[in-house]
Coordinates of C-alpha atoms and ligand atoms in Angstrom, one line a residue:
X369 CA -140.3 -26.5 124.0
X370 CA -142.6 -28.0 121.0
X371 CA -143.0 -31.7 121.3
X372 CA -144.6 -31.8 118.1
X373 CA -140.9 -31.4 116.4
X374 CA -140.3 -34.9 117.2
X375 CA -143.0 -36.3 115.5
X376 CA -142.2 -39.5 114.5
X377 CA -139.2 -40.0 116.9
X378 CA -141.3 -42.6 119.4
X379 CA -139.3 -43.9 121.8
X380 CA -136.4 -41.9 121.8
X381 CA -138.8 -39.0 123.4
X382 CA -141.2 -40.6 125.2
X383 CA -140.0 -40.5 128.5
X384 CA -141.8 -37.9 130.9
X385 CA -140.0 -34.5 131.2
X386 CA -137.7 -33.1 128.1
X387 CA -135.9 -35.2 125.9
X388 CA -132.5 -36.1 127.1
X389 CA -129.5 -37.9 125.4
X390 CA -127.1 -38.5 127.8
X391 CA -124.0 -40.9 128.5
X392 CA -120.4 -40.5 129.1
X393 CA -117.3 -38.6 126.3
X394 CA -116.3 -41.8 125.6
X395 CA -117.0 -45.5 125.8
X396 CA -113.6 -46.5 127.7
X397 CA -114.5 -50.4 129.0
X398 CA -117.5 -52.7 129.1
X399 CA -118.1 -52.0 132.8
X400 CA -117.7 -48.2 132.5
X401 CA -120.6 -48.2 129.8
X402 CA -122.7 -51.0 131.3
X403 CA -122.5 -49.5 135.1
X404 CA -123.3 -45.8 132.9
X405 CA -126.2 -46.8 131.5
X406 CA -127.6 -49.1 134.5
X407 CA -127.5 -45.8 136.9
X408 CA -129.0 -43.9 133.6
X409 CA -131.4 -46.0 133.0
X410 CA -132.5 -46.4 136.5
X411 CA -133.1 -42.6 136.5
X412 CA -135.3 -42.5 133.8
X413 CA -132.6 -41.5 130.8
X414 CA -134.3 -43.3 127.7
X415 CA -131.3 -42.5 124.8
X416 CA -127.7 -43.5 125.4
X417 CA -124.3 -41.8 123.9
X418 CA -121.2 -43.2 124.2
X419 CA -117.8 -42.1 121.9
X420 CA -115.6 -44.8 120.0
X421 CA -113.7 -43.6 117.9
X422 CA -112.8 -40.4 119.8
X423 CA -111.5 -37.0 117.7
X424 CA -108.9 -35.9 119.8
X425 CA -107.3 -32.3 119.0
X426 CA -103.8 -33.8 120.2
X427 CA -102.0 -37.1 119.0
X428 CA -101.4 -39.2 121.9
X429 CA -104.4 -39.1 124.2
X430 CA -107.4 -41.4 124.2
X431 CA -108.0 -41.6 120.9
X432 CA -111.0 -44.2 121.8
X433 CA -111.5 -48.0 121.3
X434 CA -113.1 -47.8 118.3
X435 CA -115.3 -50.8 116.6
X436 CA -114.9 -52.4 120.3
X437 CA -116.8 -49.9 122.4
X438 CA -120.0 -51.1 119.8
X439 CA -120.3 -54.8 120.9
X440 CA -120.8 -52.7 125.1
X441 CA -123.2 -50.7 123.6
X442 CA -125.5 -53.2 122.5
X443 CA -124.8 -54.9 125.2
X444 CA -126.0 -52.0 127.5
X445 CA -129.1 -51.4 125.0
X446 CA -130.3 -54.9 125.7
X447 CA -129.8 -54.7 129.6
X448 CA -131.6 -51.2 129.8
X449 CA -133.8 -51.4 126.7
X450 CA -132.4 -47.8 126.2
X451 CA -131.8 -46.5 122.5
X452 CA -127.5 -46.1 122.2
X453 CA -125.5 -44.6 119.6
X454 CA -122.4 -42.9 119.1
X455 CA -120.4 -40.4 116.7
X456 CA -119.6 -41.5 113.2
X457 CA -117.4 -39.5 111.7
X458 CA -116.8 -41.6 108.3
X459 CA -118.1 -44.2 106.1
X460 CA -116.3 -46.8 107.7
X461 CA -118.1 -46.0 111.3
X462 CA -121.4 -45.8 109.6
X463 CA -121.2 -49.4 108.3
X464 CA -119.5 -50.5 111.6
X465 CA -122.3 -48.7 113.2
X466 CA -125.4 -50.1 111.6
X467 CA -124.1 -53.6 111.0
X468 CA -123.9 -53.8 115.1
X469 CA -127.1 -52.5 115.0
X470 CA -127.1 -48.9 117.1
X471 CA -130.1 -46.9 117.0
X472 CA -128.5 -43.6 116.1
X473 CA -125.6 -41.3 115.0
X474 CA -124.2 -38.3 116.0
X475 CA -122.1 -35.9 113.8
X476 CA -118.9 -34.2 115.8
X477 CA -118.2 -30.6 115.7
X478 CA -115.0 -30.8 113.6
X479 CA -116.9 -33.8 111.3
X480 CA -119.9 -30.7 110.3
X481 CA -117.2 -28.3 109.3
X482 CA -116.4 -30.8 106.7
X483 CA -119.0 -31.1 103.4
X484 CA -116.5 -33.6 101.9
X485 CA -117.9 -36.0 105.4
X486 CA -120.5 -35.2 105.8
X487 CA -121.8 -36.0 102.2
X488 CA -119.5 -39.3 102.4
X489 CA -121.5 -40.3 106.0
X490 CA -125.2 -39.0 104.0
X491 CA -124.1 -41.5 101.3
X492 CA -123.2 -44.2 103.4
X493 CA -126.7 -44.2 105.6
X494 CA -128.5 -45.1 102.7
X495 CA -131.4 -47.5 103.3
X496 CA -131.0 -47.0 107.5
X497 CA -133.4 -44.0 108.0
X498 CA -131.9 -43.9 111.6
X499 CA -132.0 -40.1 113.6
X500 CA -129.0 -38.4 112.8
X501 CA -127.6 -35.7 115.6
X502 CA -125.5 -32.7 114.2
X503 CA -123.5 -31.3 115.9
X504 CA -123.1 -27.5 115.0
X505 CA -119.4 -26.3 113.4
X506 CA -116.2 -25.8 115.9
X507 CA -116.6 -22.3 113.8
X508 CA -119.3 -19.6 114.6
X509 CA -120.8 -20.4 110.6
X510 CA -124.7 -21.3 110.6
X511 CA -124.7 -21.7 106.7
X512 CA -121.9 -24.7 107.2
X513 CA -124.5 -26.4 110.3
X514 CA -127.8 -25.7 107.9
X515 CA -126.0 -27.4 105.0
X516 CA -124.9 -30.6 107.2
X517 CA -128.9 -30.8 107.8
X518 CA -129.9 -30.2 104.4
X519 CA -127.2 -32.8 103.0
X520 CA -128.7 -35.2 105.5
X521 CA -132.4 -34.3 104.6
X522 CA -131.5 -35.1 101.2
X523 CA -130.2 -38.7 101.8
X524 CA -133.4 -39.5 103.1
X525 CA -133.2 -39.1 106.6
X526 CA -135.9 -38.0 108.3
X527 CA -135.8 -37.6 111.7
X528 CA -132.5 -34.7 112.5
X529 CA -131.7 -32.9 115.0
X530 CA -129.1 -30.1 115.6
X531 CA -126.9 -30.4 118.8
X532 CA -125.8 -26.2 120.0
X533 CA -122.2 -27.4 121.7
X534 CA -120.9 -23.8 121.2
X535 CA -117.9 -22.7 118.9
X536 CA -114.0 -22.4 119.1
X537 CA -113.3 -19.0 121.3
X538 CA -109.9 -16.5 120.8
X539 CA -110.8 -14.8 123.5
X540 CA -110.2 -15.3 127.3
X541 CA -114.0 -17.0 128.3
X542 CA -114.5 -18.7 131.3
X543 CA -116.2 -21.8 129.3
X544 CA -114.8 -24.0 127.3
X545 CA -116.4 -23.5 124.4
X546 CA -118.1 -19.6 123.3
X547 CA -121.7 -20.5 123.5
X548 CA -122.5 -18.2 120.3
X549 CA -126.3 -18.5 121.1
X550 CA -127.1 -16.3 118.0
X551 CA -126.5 -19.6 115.9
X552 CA -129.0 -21.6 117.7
X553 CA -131.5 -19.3 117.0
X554 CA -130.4 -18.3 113.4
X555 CA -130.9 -22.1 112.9
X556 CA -134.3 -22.3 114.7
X557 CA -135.0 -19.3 112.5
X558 CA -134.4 -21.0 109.3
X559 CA -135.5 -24.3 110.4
X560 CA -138.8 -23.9 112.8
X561 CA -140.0 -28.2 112.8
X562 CA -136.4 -29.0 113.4
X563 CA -135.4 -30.1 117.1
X564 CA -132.5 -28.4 118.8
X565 CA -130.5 -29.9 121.5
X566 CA -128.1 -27.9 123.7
X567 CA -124.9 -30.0 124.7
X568 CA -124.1 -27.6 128.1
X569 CA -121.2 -29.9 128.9
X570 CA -119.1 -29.2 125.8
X571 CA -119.9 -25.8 126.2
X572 CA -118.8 -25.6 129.4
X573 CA -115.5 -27.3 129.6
X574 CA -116.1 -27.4 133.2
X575 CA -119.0 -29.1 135.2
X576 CA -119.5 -26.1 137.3
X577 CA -121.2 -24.3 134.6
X578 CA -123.4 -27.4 133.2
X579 CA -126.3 -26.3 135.3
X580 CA -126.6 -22.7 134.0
X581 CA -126.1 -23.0 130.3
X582 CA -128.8 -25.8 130.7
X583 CA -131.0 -23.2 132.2
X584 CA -130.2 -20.4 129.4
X585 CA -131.1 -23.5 126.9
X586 CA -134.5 -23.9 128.3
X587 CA -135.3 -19.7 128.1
X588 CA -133.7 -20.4 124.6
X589 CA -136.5 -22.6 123.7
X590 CA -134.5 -25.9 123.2
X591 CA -136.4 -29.2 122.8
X592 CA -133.6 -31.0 124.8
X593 CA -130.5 -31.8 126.6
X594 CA -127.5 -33.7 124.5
X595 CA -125.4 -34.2 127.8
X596 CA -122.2 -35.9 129.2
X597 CA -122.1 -38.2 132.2
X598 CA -120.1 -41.1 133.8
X599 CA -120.7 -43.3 136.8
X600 CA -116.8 -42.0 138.1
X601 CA -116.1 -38.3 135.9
X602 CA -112.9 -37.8 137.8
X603 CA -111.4 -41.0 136.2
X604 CA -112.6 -40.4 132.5
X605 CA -110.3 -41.0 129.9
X606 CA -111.7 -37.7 128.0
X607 CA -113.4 -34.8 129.5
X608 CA -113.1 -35.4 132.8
X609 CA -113.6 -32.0 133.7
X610 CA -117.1 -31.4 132.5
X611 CA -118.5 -34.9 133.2
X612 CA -120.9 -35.5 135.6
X613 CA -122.4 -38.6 137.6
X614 CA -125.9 -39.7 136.6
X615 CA -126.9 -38.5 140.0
X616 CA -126.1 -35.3 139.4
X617 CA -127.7 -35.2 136.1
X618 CA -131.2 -36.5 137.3
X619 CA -131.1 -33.6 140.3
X620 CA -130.1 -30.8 137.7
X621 CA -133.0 -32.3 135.5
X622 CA -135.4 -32.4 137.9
X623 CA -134.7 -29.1 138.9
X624 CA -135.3 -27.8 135.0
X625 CA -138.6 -26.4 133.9
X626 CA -139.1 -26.3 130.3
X627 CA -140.4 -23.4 129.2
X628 CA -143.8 -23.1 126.9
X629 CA -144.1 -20.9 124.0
X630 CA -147.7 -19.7 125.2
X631 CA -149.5 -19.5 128.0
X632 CA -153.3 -19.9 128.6
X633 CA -153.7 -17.3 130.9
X634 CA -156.3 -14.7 129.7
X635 CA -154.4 -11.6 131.8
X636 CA -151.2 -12.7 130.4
X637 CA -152.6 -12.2 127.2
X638 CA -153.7 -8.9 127.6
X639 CA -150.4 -7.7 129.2
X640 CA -148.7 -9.3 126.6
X641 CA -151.3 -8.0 123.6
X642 CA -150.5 -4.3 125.0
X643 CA -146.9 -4.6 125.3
X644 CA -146.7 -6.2 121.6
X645 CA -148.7 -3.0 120.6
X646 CA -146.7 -0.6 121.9
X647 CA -143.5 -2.0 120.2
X648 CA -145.1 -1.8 116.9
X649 CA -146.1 1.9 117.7
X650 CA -142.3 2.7 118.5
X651 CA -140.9 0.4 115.8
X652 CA -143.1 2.7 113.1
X653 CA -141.5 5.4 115.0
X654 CA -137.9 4.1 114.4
X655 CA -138.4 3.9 111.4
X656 CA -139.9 6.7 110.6
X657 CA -137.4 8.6 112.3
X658 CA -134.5 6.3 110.3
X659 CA -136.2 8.0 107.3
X660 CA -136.0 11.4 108.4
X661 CA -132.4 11.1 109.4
X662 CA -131.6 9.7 105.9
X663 CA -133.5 12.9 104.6
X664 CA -131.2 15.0 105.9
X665 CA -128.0 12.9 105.0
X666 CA -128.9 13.6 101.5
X667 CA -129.5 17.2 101.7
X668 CA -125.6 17.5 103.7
X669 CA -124.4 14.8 100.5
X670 CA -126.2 17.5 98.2
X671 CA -124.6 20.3 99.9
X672 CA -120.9 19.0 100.1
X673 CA -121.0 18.0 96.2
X674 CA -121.4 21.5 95.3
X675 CA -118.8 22.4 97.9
X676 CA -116.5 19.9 96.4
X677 CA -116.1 18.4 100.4
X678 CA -115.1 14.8 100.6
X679 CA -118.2 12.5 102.1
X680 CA -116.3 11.5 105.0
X681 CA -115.4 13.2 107.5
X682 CA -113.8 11.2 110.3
X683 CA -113.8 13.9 112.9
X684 CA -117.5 14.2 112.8
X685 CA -118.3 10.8 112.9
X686 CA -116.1 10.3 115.7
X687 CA -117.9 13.6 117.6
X688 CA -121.7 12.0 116.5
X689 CA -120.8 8.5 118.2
X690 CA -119.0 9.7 121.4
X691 CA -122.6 12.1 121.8
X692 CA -124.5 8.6 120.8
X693 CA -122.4 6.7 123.4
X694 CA -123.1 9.0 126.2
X695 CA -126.8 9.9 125.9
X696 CA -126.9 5.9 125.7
X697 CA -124.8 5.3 128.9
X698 CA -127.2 8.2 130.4
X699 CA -130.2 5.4 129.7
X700 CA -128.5 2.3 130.7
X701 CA -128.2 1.1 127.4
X702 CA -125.8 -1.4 126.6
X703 CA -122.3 0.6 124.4
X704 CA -121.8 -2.4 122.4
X705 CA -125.5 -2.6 121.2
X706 CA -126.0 1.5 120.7
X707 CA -122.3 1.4 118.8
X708 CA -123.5 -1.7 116.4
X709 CA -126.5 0.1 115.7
X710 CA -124.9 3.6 114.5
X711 CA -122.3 2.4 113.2
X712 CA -124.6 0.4 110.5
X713 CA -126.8 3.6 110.1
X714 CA -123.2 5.5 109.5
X715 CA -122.8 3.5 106.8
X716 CA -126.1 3.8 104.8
X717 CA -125.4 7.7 105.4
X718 CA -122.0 7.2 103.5
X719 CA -123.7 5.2 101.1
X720 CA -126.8 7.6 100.6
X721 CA -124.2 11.0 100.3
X722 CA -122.0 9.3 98.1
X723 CA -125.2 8.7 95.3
X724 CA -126.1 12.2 95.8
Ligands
LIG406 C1 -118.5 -35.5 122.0 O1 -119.8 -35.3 122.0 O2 -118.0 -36.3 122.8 C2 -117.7 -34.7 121.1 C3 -116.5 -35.1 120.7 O3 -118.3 -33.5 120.8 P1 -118.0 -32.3 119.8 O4 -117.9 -32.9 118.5 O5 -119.1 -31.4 120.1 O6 -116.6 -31.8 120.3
LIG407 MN1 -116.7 -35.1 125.0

């Protein structure tokens, strides 16, 4: 992690360790959030989340208690002295929001799939440069999360930070949540100052898994932890299942070492100089190998247009992968990977015979 991305944030990092934003789903009574952030606070947790106004995929459960659950939480920020926020996922909560006087926002999952909200909650922060969390899409669509920052960067805001809470799965996963990582990084890749967040317990659904997508996070380079907790999890009113007490959290945080993007050691610079060289020399040899092969497409696209031999030939292709697939099984490489990889370098082959 790279604590210069949160210039300008003051205390809402400058606890020891990684930054952490933690509190329970939802903000259910004024003991629940005041006992919450007590046993946070007393382990060091510095920013406090807690839902109101709760987006519930069914009708019918806790749907939150709304303007309510604001009076606790600056009740619980003037016992701890902790920064508190919760989700605003319209106009309405903004105002609510900043006329009780929270420290900060955060945008839901299903709010950032939405440009008509999320411009109508940009517009409404006008004037409170308070930091805005954003929550990535429920759908795998990195362009959707980058606009949500960009709208917010345009009203003004200027400390953001993008919360990875994984996307909506139709397959059969074991989390909750697919955790997608490629968008994280996408993201990182198109914003590098921005600080990321990981939120392992929407992700995982379940809190068995909260400790090891928390690790992945910190080998992914995140700048912090956006996590649930509650003094009793078994007896939340939403998420129950991958809620866990601050106990819990402070051992799984203390047991988290946050990676560094350099080292100073000389010898693992020279190991890691060589290595570094010796991908270069076989990435100019993919290519250059890429180049031949597309050589010799042409000369077969050149050879079946005076034949009068349609460009594809299924039968082929299907022979050329099942080859691919075995010499790659023969090397341990992944099928998936090799099969992505040919069948992208099929299709410039199509698209090179076809001009021929
Ligand atoms: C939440 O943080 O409680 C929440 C509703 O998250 P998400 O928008 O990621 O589902
Ligand atoms: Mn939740």
């Amino acid at each position: 992690m790279d604590r210069s991305r949160f210039t300008g944030w003051g205390a809402f990092v400058e606890a020891p360790g990684f930054p952490v934003v933690a509190g329970p789903c939802s903000a259910e009574s004024r003991e629940q959030v005041l006992s919450t952030a007590s046993e946070l606070s007393r382990r060091g947790i510095r920013v406090f989340r807690a839902g109101a106004w709760k987006p519930r995929t069914r009708p019918g459960t806790f749907e939150g208690v709304g303007e309510a659950a604001l009076e606790w939480l600056v009740q619980a920020k003037d016992a701890t002295g902790m920064k508190v926020g919760t989700e605003a996922a319209s106009a309405y909560h903004v105002k609510a929001i900043i006329s009780a006087g929270l420290d900060f926002i955060w945008v839901g999952a299903r709010t950032t799939a939405n440009p008509f909200l999320v411009q109508e909650i940009a517009d409404a922060l006008e004037g409170a440069d308070i930091p805005v969390f954003v929550k990535n899409p429920v759908n795998p669509d990195a362009d959707l999360w980058a606009g949500a920052i960009e709208r917010f960067r345009k009203a003004g805001i200027s400390r953001i930070a993008a919360v990875h809470r994984g996307v909506t799965s139709y397959s059969r996963i074991i989390y909750r949540n697919d955790p997608c990582w490629q968008m994280p990084i996408t993201l990182r890749l198109r914003f590098p100052r921005l600080p990321m967040f990981c939120d392992p317990s929407h992700i995982a659904g379940d809190r068995r898994y909260v400790d090891e997508i928390s690790r992945k996070a910190m080998d992914l380079d995140f700048d912090g932890l956006f996590i649930e907790s509650h003094v009793n999890p078994a007896c939340a009113l939403s998420d129950a299942a991958q809620q866990i007490t601050p106990e819990e959290l402070s051992g799984l945080l203390l047991s988290l070492v946050p990676k560094e993007t350099d080292c100073d050691s000389p010898s693992y610079h020279e190991s890691i100089e060589q290595l570094r060289a010796r991908i270069d020399e076989i990435d100019d040899n993919i290519v250059s190998l890429l180049a031949d092969r597309m050589d010799v497409s042409g000369k077969i696209g050149g050879y079946k247009k005076e034949n009068s031999v349609s460009v594809l030939q299924g039968s082929r292709w299907d022979a050329v992968m099942s080859r691919v697939l075995s010499r790659a099984e023969a090397y341990g490489l992944d099928k998936d990977f090799i099969k992505d990889i040919f069948d992208r370098i099929h299709r410039a082959s199509i698209e090179k015979q076809e001009n021929c």
